[in-house]
Amino acid sequence: MTRLRNAIISALVLLLGRARRRRPRREETRIVPPQPGHLAAELAVLALLGLSSSCAIAFILVYALGDSIPNETQFLGAALGLALLCLATALILVGLKLVPSEEVAEEYPPHEHPHEQQLIAEVIDESGTRFTRSRFFKLGLLGAGGTLGLAILAPAVSFGPLFRVGDFLQTPWRRGRRLVDETGKPYKASDISEKNFYLAFPEGTSDEEKEQMAASLVVIRLPQKELRLPSHLKGYDANGILAYSRICTHAGCAITLYRAPLFQPDEPRPALVCPCHYSTFDPATGGTVTFGPAGRDLPLLPVYKDSKGYLRAKGNFDGPVGPSWWGVRLWKAQP
Amino acid sequence: MTRRGVRWVDQRTASAPLLRKALRYLFPDHWSFLLGEVALYAFVVLVATGIYLTFFFVDSTKEVVFRGDYYPPLYGQKMSEAYASVVHLSLAVRAGLLLRQTHHWAANIFIAAIVLHLFRIFFTGAYRKPRELTYWLGVTMLTLALLEAYLGYSLVDDLMSGMGLVIGYSVGLAIPFVGQNLMNWLFDGMFPGSPKLWPRMYIAHVLIFPILIGLLLGAHLLLVAMRHHTQFRRTKAQTEHTIVGVPAFPGQAPRSLGLMVGTTGILFLLGGLVQINPIWLWGPYHTYSSTNGAQPDWYLGWLIGALRLVPGFDLTIAGYTLVPNPFWGGAAFPLVVFGFLYLWPWLERKFTGDEAFHNLLDGPRDAPARTGIGVGVVSWVVLVFFAGSSDRVFVTFGLSYTGQIWAYRILVWVLPALFGLVAWWICKELQASERVVRVRHEAEAEARLARMRRSSEPPRDPSTLES
């Protein structure tokens, strides 16, 4: 055993530790200038390389130990990061201190090669001399290339309904459909209190249908004397209960902020606010924009209280739901 | 030994002449020339960590119920398979979070390095003839990088990413005349689209965009090498014709390798120690949910700022909507900025009539008009970027949000002009002071020369002095 160990050690020393004698070279034949050695830098590089491998081993150990240690991610990142940084420092040290430092000057490539240009032009021009109708040929080539390109691109039309855009106006709301909460429980008018706001969906929609832009509502209650709905929205509220589309008409985010004025001088009126770009809508006046970038009023769904006190839709939104597109104002929401 | 290896390679590839040239390719030495390299290495890290992430990510919006007992707050919640797979990768796969966070950090640093590199190129005039192509490729890579990063951010399907995706959708929808059809086509229906959307975004993110960026990167580097690097004028003697630098081997190679390994190391340190986008805290996205205080990654901050700044109007003619609002901030603004970037080399040549070849770089002061315009455009974008953080400023410092937005609506037009003029003026002053110093040095040199000449003149012959 000891003999084997000794043999291995001596072999390693012989192989690695032996300072190699460089063949003396005549100076004038060198390309890279000769420079003296730098023992301190060499030792520092060796130390850094050693440190780097110990960090790498630490990474493997932390990985192997896994969840049994706290803050595993931090230790993993620190170990791998430090291993890499030690190696990087070693490399930069090699670059700055251990390889010959030299600054060389040479000519930039010429600005152009007129002779070669001439030859290329000649080859191209001379190759086309058998064509007598070269303009037609070019036209034909262009036509073939263009139409072939179109043909190759044509299947991409199947990606989606390019021209069938009727869906943008469809909503799941019908007259008589009840408003339910996230769990499917129908809202009663008495559930809706002031200074709070509620998420509502049409009754009987699947989880997937709930994701449709026109499905979700933000429901609030205002004192009836504060309502100032324009004439075309008269009767859209159920005794002060208002059901607006939850999707902002600016960029389609959900309106999840309701500023019910708690401090009159600062916030005189209630407001529905989108947290993406802070489009602010006045629910008392039919969802008109009072601040922020939205360019269109928030669509309002007419609702009524049925004989049992449940909230039901009276019809459909007064305008298309969701972010605008060109011509959006021409249309009405459809069931 | 070395000789044998080289011989083996050359006999099989006939590449010795090329290799020799490559080994002695010259790199002019300046710290700012390394910014592009950092971007390159961040891209390498992105590809490497990204490949790892693909082994765990599921590109499906199929609804699943979260059953991971490693994170109780989400237990039993309905969410997309995509989001569930990323939560699982982050919290239940060993080193998964490290690699995901490193990927995210690398994306941030990648774009930051490209932007800083672009500043260096712009303010030193490095894009001038004969390097316009290299520049245009670079600007194109920046646009691709932004889209690629946005796609990656969106794929996770957490609450924040869903909010980002619907905003992007709305911006697309707002493109006049084609927006509605275009988005209907891309998303396969109205938002949130069909189940085909996620595989589409996924393949774009992991294959199409990376390959495009990789190809352009190759062309970019090839062009740099063909025309060689630009350099600063360090001595009077330096001309447009001679390049001075450190050879690729042995001088530059270990430094560049060191920079690559170092960039990777810093990215892993960040990925391990500095939390980024903890998606399990945001929860799954639904069209009907959103959260206050949401901020995108920094490189989209200028767009959210622009979307927030535009006053609330759709461009309508007689009740007919022509251009919906998000177009201005989300599409027109970046189009103007990138339009400026693409057109600038051509514009400058048009106005200065400078058709010459340039291998020597300008200092920013050497071209006051360029520096002024550049500072103006940069401060315009940066101010809009800051406007995007008004809501955080309101929460932190209590400054009124509406007040800030109104102030920014004016300031983003006034301040850039002011900053641009100040930059121009500073450049002019620096040039003037440089000129004064130069004239003084010349005068002093002349005086010294004259003194020397006088003292070295032979003493006059006394006899001639007599007469």
PDB file of C-alpha atoms in Angstrom, chain A residues 31-33 59 62-67 72-85 87-89 91-92 94-96 99-113 156-165 167-169 182 199 201 207-208 210-213 216 246-247 249-257 275-278 289 291-296 321-330, chain B residues 24 26 29 63 78 94-95 97-98 101 131 163 166-167 169-170 173-182 184-185 188-192 196 200 226-231 234 239-247 249-251 254-255 257-259 261-262 264-266 268-269 271-273 285-293 304 307-308 310-314 316 319-322 324-326 357 359 391 401-402 405-406 409:
ATOM      1  CA  ILE A  31       6.664  36.365 -32.584  1.00  0.00           C
ATOM      2  CA  VAL A  32       5.506  36.972 -29.048  1.00  0.00           C
ATOM      3  CA  PRO A  33       8.002  39.102 -27.102  1.00  0.00           C
ATOM      4  CA  PHE A  59     -21.977  23.232  -4.944  1.00  0.00           C
ATOM      5  CA  VAL A  62     -25.103  21.392  -1.225  1.00  0.00           C
ATOM      6  CA  TYR A  63     -27.011  19.936  -4.141  1.00  0.00           C
ATOM      7  CA  ALA A  64     -26.629  16.429  -2.717  1.00  0.00           C
ATOM      8  CA  LEU A  65     -27.743  17.512   0.736  1.00  0.00           C
ATOM      9  CA  GLY A  66     -30.715  19.233  -0.849  1.00  0.00           C
ATOM     10  CA  ASP A  67     -33.648  20.118   1.338  1.00  0.00           C
ATOM     11  CA  GLU A  72     -30.476  25.785  -0.340  1.00  0.00           C
ATOM     12  CA  THR A  73     -30.890  28.170  -3.297  1.00  0.00           C
ATOM     13  CA  GLN A  74     -28.699  30.811  -1.672  1.00  0.00           C
ATOM     14  CA  PHE A  75     -25.913  28.365  -0.901  1.00  0.00           C
ATOM     15  CA  LEU A  76     -26.099  26.861  -4.373  1.00  0.00           C
ATOM     16  CA  GLY A  77     -25.905  30.270  -6.003  1.00  0.00           C
ATOM     17  CA  ALA A  78     -23.088  31.428  -3.749  1.00  0.00           C
ATOM     18  CA  ALA A  79     -21.042  28.264  -4.327  1.00  0.00           C
ATOM     19  CA  LEU A  80     -21.431  28.240  -8.101  1.00  0.00           C
ATOM     20  CA  GLY A  81     -21.065  32.010  -8.390  1.00  0.00           C
ATOM     21  CA  LEU A  82     -17.891  32.057  -6.314  1.00  0.00           C
ATOM     22  CA  ALA A  83     -16.433  29.063  -8.183  1.00  0.00           C
ATOM     23  CA  LEU A  84     -16.970  30.945 -11.435  1.00  0.00           C
ATOM     24  CA  LEU A  85     -15.676  34.247 -10.067  1.00  0.00           C
ATOM     25  CA  LEU A  87     -11.909  31.034 -12.148  1.00  0.00           C
ATOM     26  CA  ALA A  88     -12.631  34.382 -13.811  1.00  0.00           C
ATOM     27  CA  THR A  89     -10.133  36.176 -11.576  1.00  0.00           C
ATOM     28  CA  LEU A  91      -8.091  33.917 -16.046  1.00  0.00           C
ATOM     29  CA  ILE A  92      -7.893  37.690 -15.918  1.00  0.00           C
ATOM     30  CA  VAL A  94      -3.281  35.160 -16.498  1.00  0.00           C
ATOM     31  CA  GLY A  95      -4.273  37.679 -19.145  1.00  0.00           C
ATOM     32  CA  LEU A  96      -2.770  40.651 -17.338  1.00  0.00           C
ATOM     33  CA  VAL A  99       1.003  35.956 -20.796  1.00  0.00           C
ATOM     34  CA  PRO A 100       3.342  38.317 -22.587  1.00  0.00           C
ATOM     35  CA  SER A 101       1.713  41.710 -22.707  1.00  0.00           C
ATOM     36  CA  GLU A 102       2.132  43.305 -26.048  1.00  0.00           C
ATOM     37  CA  GLU A 103       0.498  45.938 -28.110  1.00  0.00           C
ATOM     38  CA  VAL A 104       0.708  45.417 -31.818  1.00  0.00           C
ATOM     39  CA  ALA A 105      -0.048  47.773 -34.658  1.00  0.00           C
ATOM     40  CA  GLU A 106      -1.182  46.748 -38.103  1.00  0.00           C
ATOM     41  CA  GLU A 107      -2.986  48.171 -41.082  1.00  0.00           C
ATOM     42  CA  TYR A 108      -6.771  48.238 -41.203  1.00  0.00           C
ATOM     43  CA  PRO A 109      -8.177  46.316 -44.173  1.00  0.00           C
ATOM     44  CA  PRO A 110      -8.434  48.529 -47.256  1.00  0.00           C
ATOM     45  CA  HIS A 111     -11.622  50.573 -47.588  1.00  0.00           C
ATOM     46  CA  GLU A 112     -12.494  48.798 -50.781  1.00  0.00           C
ATOM     47  CA  HIS A 113     -11.129  46.504 -53.469  1.00  0.00           C
ATOM     48  CA  ALA A 156     -50.203  30.609 -41.829  1.00  0.00           C
ATOM     49  CA  VAL A 157     -53.713  32.009 -42.358  1.00  0.00           C
ATOM     50  CA  SER A 158     -54.975  28.969 -40.451  1.00  0.00           C
ATOM     51  CA  PHE A 159     -53.396  30.311 -37.260  1.00  0.00           C
ATOM     52  CA  GLY A 160     -56.613  31.935 -36.286  1.00  0.00           C
ATOM     53  CA  PRO A 161     -59.836  33.509 -37.451  1.00  0.00           C
ATOM     54  CA  LEU A 162     -58.329  36.446 -39.313  1.00  0.00           C
ATOM     55  CA  PHE A 163     -61.629  37.928 -40.455  1.00  0.00           C
ATOM     56  CA  ARG A 164     -64.163  36.352 -38.109  1.00  0.00           C
ATOM     57  CA  VAL A 165     -64.178  39.023 -35.455  1.00  0.00           C
ATOM     58  CA  ASP A 167     -66.695  37.188 -31.088  1.00  0.00           C
ATOM     59  CA  PHE A 168     -65.519  40.584 -29.938  1.00  0.00           C
ATOM     60  CA  LEU A 169     -69.134  41.601 -29.425  1.00  0.00           C
ATOM     61  CA  GLU A 182     -66.804  33.084  -7.678  1.00  0.00           C
ATOM     62  CA  LEU A 199     -66.835  40.195  -8.426  1.00  0.00           C
ATOM     63  CA  PHE A 201     -70.202  36.153 -13.197  1.00  0.00           C
ATOM     64  CA  ASP A 207     -64.280  28.053 -15.310  1.00  0.00           C
ATOM     65  CA  GLU A 208     -63.188  28.496 -18.883  1.00  0.00           C
ATOM     66  CA  LYS A 210     -65.403  32.849 -16.691  1.00  0.00           C
ATOM     67  CA  GLU A 211     -62.133  33.830 -18.379  1.00  0.00           C
ATOM     68  CA  GLN A 212     -63.977  35.451 -21.279  1.00  0.00           C
ATOM     69  CA  MET A 213     -63.562  39.181 -21.180  1.00  0.00           C
ATOM     70  CA  SER A 216     -66.808  39.191 -15.255  1.00  0.00           C
ATOM     71  CA  ARG A 246     -64.629  44.287 -14.984  1.00  0.00           C
ATOM     72  CA  ILE A 247     -62.284  44.706 -17.931  1.00  0.00           C
ATOM     73  CA  THR A 249     -61.437  49.661 -21.848  1.00  0.00           C
ATOM     74  CA  HIS A 250     -57.830  50.821 -22.081  1.00  0.00           C
ATOM     75  CA  ALA A 251     -55.563  47.765 -21.979  1.00  0.00           C
ATOM     76  CA  GLY A 252     -57.772  44.958 -20.768  1.00  0.00           C
ATOM     77  CA  CYS A 253     -56.634  44.587 -17.160  1.00  0.00           C
ATOM     78  CA  ALA A 254     -59.177  43.772 -14.472  1.00  0.00           C
ATOM     79  CA  ILE A 255     -60.547  46.699 -12.496  1.00  0.00           C
ATOM     80  CA  THR A 256     -59.717  45.671  -8.961  1.00  0.00           C
ATOM     81  CA  LEU A 257     -59.541  49.026  -7.217  1.00  0.00           C
ATOM     82  CA  PRO A 275     -54.212  49.180 -11.418  1.00  0.00           C
ATOM     83  CA  CYS A 276     -52.304  48.757 -14.683  1.00  0.00           C
ATOM     84  CA  HIS A 277     -52.331  52.342 -15.935  1.00  0.00           C
ATOM     85  CA  TYR A 278     -54.718  53.929 -13.435  1.00  0.00           C
ATOM     86  CA  VAL A 289     -63.345  58.360 -17.740  1.00  0.00           C
ATOM     87  CA  PHE A 291     -58.476  60.335 -15.332  1.00  0.00           C
ATOM     88  CA  GLY A 292     -55.903  58.107 -16.952  1.00  0.00           C
ATOM     89  CA  PRO A 293     -55.475  56.837 -20.456  1.00  0.00           C
ATOM     90  CA  ALA A 294     -58.758  54.991 -21.156  1.00  0.00           C
ATOM     91  CA  GLY A 295     -60.513  56.449 -24.179  1.00  0.00           C
ATOM     92  CA  ARG A 296     -63.950  54.887 -23.765  1.00  0.00           C
ATOM     93  CA  VAL A 321     -66.427  45.010 -23.569  1.00  0.00           C
ATOM     94  CA  GLY A 322     -62.654  45.100 -23.218  1.00  0.00           C
ATOM     95  CA  PRO A 323     -59.884  47.070 -24.899  1.00  0.00           C
ATOM     96  CA  SER A 324     -60.787  49.119 -27.961  1.00  0.00           C
ATOM     97  CA  TRP A 325     -60.074  48.373 -31.587  1.00  0.00           C
ATOM     98  CA  TRP A 326     -60.586  50.511 -34.642  1.00  0.00           C
ATOM     99  CA  GLY A 327     -64.284  51.141 -35.235  1.00  0.00           C
ATOM    100  CA  VAL A 328     -65.217  49.852 -31.776  1.00  0.00           C
ATOM    101  CA  ARG A 329     -67.749  52.613 -31.239  1.00  0.00           C
ATOM    102  CA  LEU A 330     -69.916  51.476 -34.147  1.00  0.00           C
TER     103      LEU A 330
ATOM    104  CA  ARG B  24      -3.275  37.673 -33.922  1.00  0.00           C
ATOM    105  CA  LEU B  26      -6.133  42.913 -32.665  1.00  0.00           C
ATOM    106  CA  ASP B  29      -8.012  48.205 -25.343  1.00  0.00           C
ATOM    107  CA  GLU B  63     -56.630  24.066 -15.945  1.00  0.00           C
ATOM    108  CA  LYS B  78     -57.133  26.225  -9.932  1.00  0.00           C
ATOM    109  CA  ARG B  94     -33.416  20.981  -6.516  1.00  0.00           C
ATOM    110  CA  ALA B  95     -31.478  23.944  -7.943  1.00  0.00           C
ATOM    111  CA  LEU B  97     -35.072  28.095  -8.459  1.00  0.00           C
ATOM    112  CA  LEU B  98     -31.386  28.912  -8.849  1.00  0.00           C
ATOM    113  CA  GLN B 101     -33.696  33.096 -11.206  1.00  0.00           C
ATOM    114  CA  ARG B 131     -20.114  49.996 -39.905  1.00  0.00           C
ATOM    115  CA  MET B 163     -51.461  41.388 -16.873  1.00  0.00           C
ATOM    116  CA  VAL B 166     -53.261  41.411 -21.912  1.00  0.00           C
ATOM    117  CA  ILE B 167     -51.625  44.838 -22.142  1.00  0.00           C
ATOM    118  CA  TYR B 169     -52.690  42.211 -26.633  1.00  0.00           C
ATOM    119  CA  SER B 170     -54.470  45.547 -26.209  1.00  0.00           C
ATOM    120  CA  LEU B 173     -55.503  45.454 -30.917  1.00  0.00           C
ATOM    121  CA  ALA B 174     -55.068  49.218 -31.078  1.00  0.00           C
ATOM    122  CA  ILE B 175     -53.057  49.158 -34.317  1.00  0.00           C
ATOM    123  CA  PRO B 176     -55.231  51.058 -36.795  1.00  0.00           C
ATOM    124  CA  PHE B 177     -57.055  49.022 -39.470  1.00  0.00           C
ATOM    125  CA  VAL B 178     -55.321  45.685 -38.872  1.00  0.00           C
ATOM    126  CA  GLY B 179     -55.046  45.377 -35.099  1.00  0.00           C
ATOM    127  CA  GLN B 180     -58.241  43.471 -34.453  1.00  0.00           C
ATOM    128  CA  ASN B 181     -57.652  40.955 -37.226  1.00  0.00           C
ATOM    129  CA  LEU B 182     -53.988  40.592 -36.373  1.00  0.00           C
ATOM    130  CA  ASN B 184     -57.518  37.554 -33.517  1.00  0.00           C
ATOM    131  CA  TRP B 185     -55.174  35.636 -35.806  1.00  0.00           C
ATOM    132  CA  ASP B 188     -56.625  32.287 -32.282  1.00  0.00           C
ATOM    133  CA  GLY B 189     -59.599  34.267 -31.073  1.00  0.00           C
ATOM    134  CA  MET B 190     -60.266  37.023 -28.622  1.00  0.00           C
ATOM    135  CA  PHE B 191     -58.165  37.257 -25.477  1.00  0.00           C
ATOM    136  CA  PRO B 192     -57.329  35.026 -23.604  1.00  0.00           C
ATOM    137  CA  LYS B 196     -52.970  26.905 -29.137  1.00  0.00           C
ATOM    138  CA  ARG B 200     -47.071  29.245 -30.061  1.00  0.00           C
ATOM    139  CA  MET B 226     -14.158  41.799 -41.214  1.00  0.00           C
ATOM    140  CA  ARG B 227     -13.861  45.547 -40.747  1.00  0.00           C
ATOM    141  CA  HIS B 228     -11.899  45.248 -37.486  1.00  0.00           C
ATOM    142  CA  HIS B 229     -12.619  47.174 -34.318  1.00  0.00           C
ATOM    143  CA  THR B 230     -12.822  50.910 -34.076  1.00  0.00           C
ATOM    144  CA  GLN B 231     -10.486  52.606 -31.640  1.00  0.00           C
ATOM    145  CA  ARG B 234      -4.780  57.918 -28.030  1.00  0.00           C
ATOM    146  CA  THR B 239      -4.378  57.510 -37.957  1.00  0.00           C
ATOM    147  CA  GLU B 240      -7.425  56.038 -39.617  1.00  0.00           C
ATOM    148  CA  HIS B 241      -5.200  53.437 -41.253  1.00  0.00           C
ATOM    149  CA  THR B 242      -3.439  51.755 -38.361  1.00  0.00           C
ATOM    150  CA  ILE B 243      -5.088  49.702 -35.664  1.00  0.00           C
ATOM    151  CA  VAL B 244      -3.277  49.316 -32.345  1.00  0.00           C
ATOM    152  CA  GLY B 245      -4.334  46.641 -29.910  1.00  0.00           C
ATOM    153  CA  VAL B 246      -3.761  43.471 -27.964  1.00  0.00           C
ATOM    154  CA  PRO B 247      -3.678  40.284 -30.084  1.00  0.00           C
ATOM    155  CA  PHE B 249      -3.863  35.297 -28.417  1.00  0.00           C
ATOM    156  CA  PRO B 250      -2.244  35.314 -25.970  1.00  0.00           C
ATOM    157  CA  GLY B 251      -3.248  38.745 -24.643  1.00  0.00           C
ATOM    158  CA  PRO B 254      -7.698  34.931 -21.145  1.00  0.00           C
ATOM    159  CA  ARG B 255      -9.189  38.349 -20.437  1.00  0.00           C
ATOM    160  CA  LEU B 257     -12.639  34.177 -21.135  1.00  0.00           C
ATOM    161  CA  GLY B 258     -12.298  35.694 -17.689  1.00  0.00           C
ATOM    162  CA  LEU B 259     -15.024  38.189 -18.509  1.00  0.00           C
ATOM    163  CA  VAL B 261     -16.727  33.237 -16.652  1.00  0.00           C
ATOM    164  CA  GLY B 262     -17.016  36.326 -14.446  1.00  0.00           C
ATOM    165  CA  THR B 264     -21.650  33.908 -15.555  1.00  0.00           C
ATOM    166  CA  GLY B 265     -20.459  33.921 -11.948  1.00  0.00           C
ATOM    167  CA  ILE B 266     -22.151  37.223 -11.158  1.00  0.00           C
ATOM    168  CA  PHE B 268     -25.355  32.876 -10.650  1.00  0.00           C
ATOM    169  CA  LEU B 269     -24.620  34.923  -7.531  1.00  0.00           C
ATOM    170  CA  GLY B 271     -29.725  34.112  -9.200  1.00  0.00           C
ATOM    171  CA  GLY B 272     -28.891  32.508  -5.878  1.00  0.00           C
ATOM    172  CA  LEU B 273     -28.834  35.493  -3.550  1.00  0.00           C
ATOM    173  CA  TYR B 285     -53.683  34.765 -13.642  1.00  0.00           C
ATOM    174  CA  HIS B 286     -57.357  35.110 -14.455  1.00  0.00           C
ATOM    175  CA  THR B 287     -58.765  37.753 -16.771  1.00  0.00           C
ATOM    176  CA  TYR B 288     -60.892  38.999 -13.868  1.00  0.00           C
ATOM    177  CA  SER B 289     -58.017  39.463 -11.399  1.00  0.00           C
ATOM    178  CA  SER B 290     -55.195  41.958 -11.184  1.00  0.00           C
ATOM    179  CA  THR B 291     -53.102  43.518  -8.478  1.00  0.00           C
ATOM    180  CA  ASN B 292     -52.091  47.012  -7.540  1.00  0.00           C
ATOM    181  CA  GLY B 293     -48.461  48.077  -7.610  1.00  0.00           C
ATOM    182  CA  ILE B 304     -45.717  51.236 -19.088  1.00  0.00           C
ATOM    183  CA  LEU B 307     -49.097  53.965 -21.595  1.00  0.00           C
ATOM    184  CA  ARG B 308     -49.807  55.752 -18.328  1.00  0.00           C
ATOM    185  CA  VAL B 310     -51.013  59.460 -22.624  1.00  0.00           C
ATOM    186  CA  PRO B 311     -54.159  61.452 -21.801  1.00  0.00           C
ATOM    187  CA  GLY B 312     -57.429  59.540 -22.024  1.00  0.00           C
ATOM    188  CA  PHE B 313     -58.599  59.733 -25.602  1.00  0.00           C
ATOM    189  CA  ASP B 314     -59.121  57.463 -28.572  1.00  0.00           C
ATOM    190  CA  THR B 316     -62.114  59.244 -33.313  1.00  0.00           C
ATOM    191  CA  GLY B 319     -67.809  58.803 -33.598  1.00  0.00           C
ATOM    192  CA  TYR B 320     -65.708  56.278 -35.518  1.00  0.00           C
ATOM    193  CA  THR B 321     -62.673  55.006 -33.602  1.00  0.00           C
ATOM    194  CA  LEU B 322     -59.564  55.215 -35.721  1.00  0.00           C
ATOM    195  CA  PRO B 324     -57.441  53.423 -29.763  1.00  0.00           C
ATOM    196  CA  ASN B 325     -55.402  54.859 -26.939  1.00  0.00           C
ATOM    197  CA  PRO B 326     -52.832  52.102 -26.173  1.00  0.00           C
ATOM    198  CA  PHE B 357     -14.554  56.071 -43.739  1.00  0.00           C
ATOM    199  CA  ASN B 359     -12.020  53.797 -37.954  1.00  0.00           C
ATOM    200  CA  ASP B 391     -47.494  54.878  -8.464  1.00  0.00           C
ATOM    201  CA  TYR B 401     -50.266  60.388  -8.488  1.00  0.00           C
ATOM    202  CA  THR B 402     -52.345  62.657 -10.704  1.00  0.00           C
ATOM    203  CA  ILE B 405     -48.611  62.408 -14.169  1.00  0.00           C
ATOM    204  CA  TRP B 406     -49.534  65.963 -15.107  1.00  0.00           C
ATOM    205  CA  ARG B 409     -46.855  65.127 -19.298  1.00  0.00           C
TER     206      ARG B 409
END
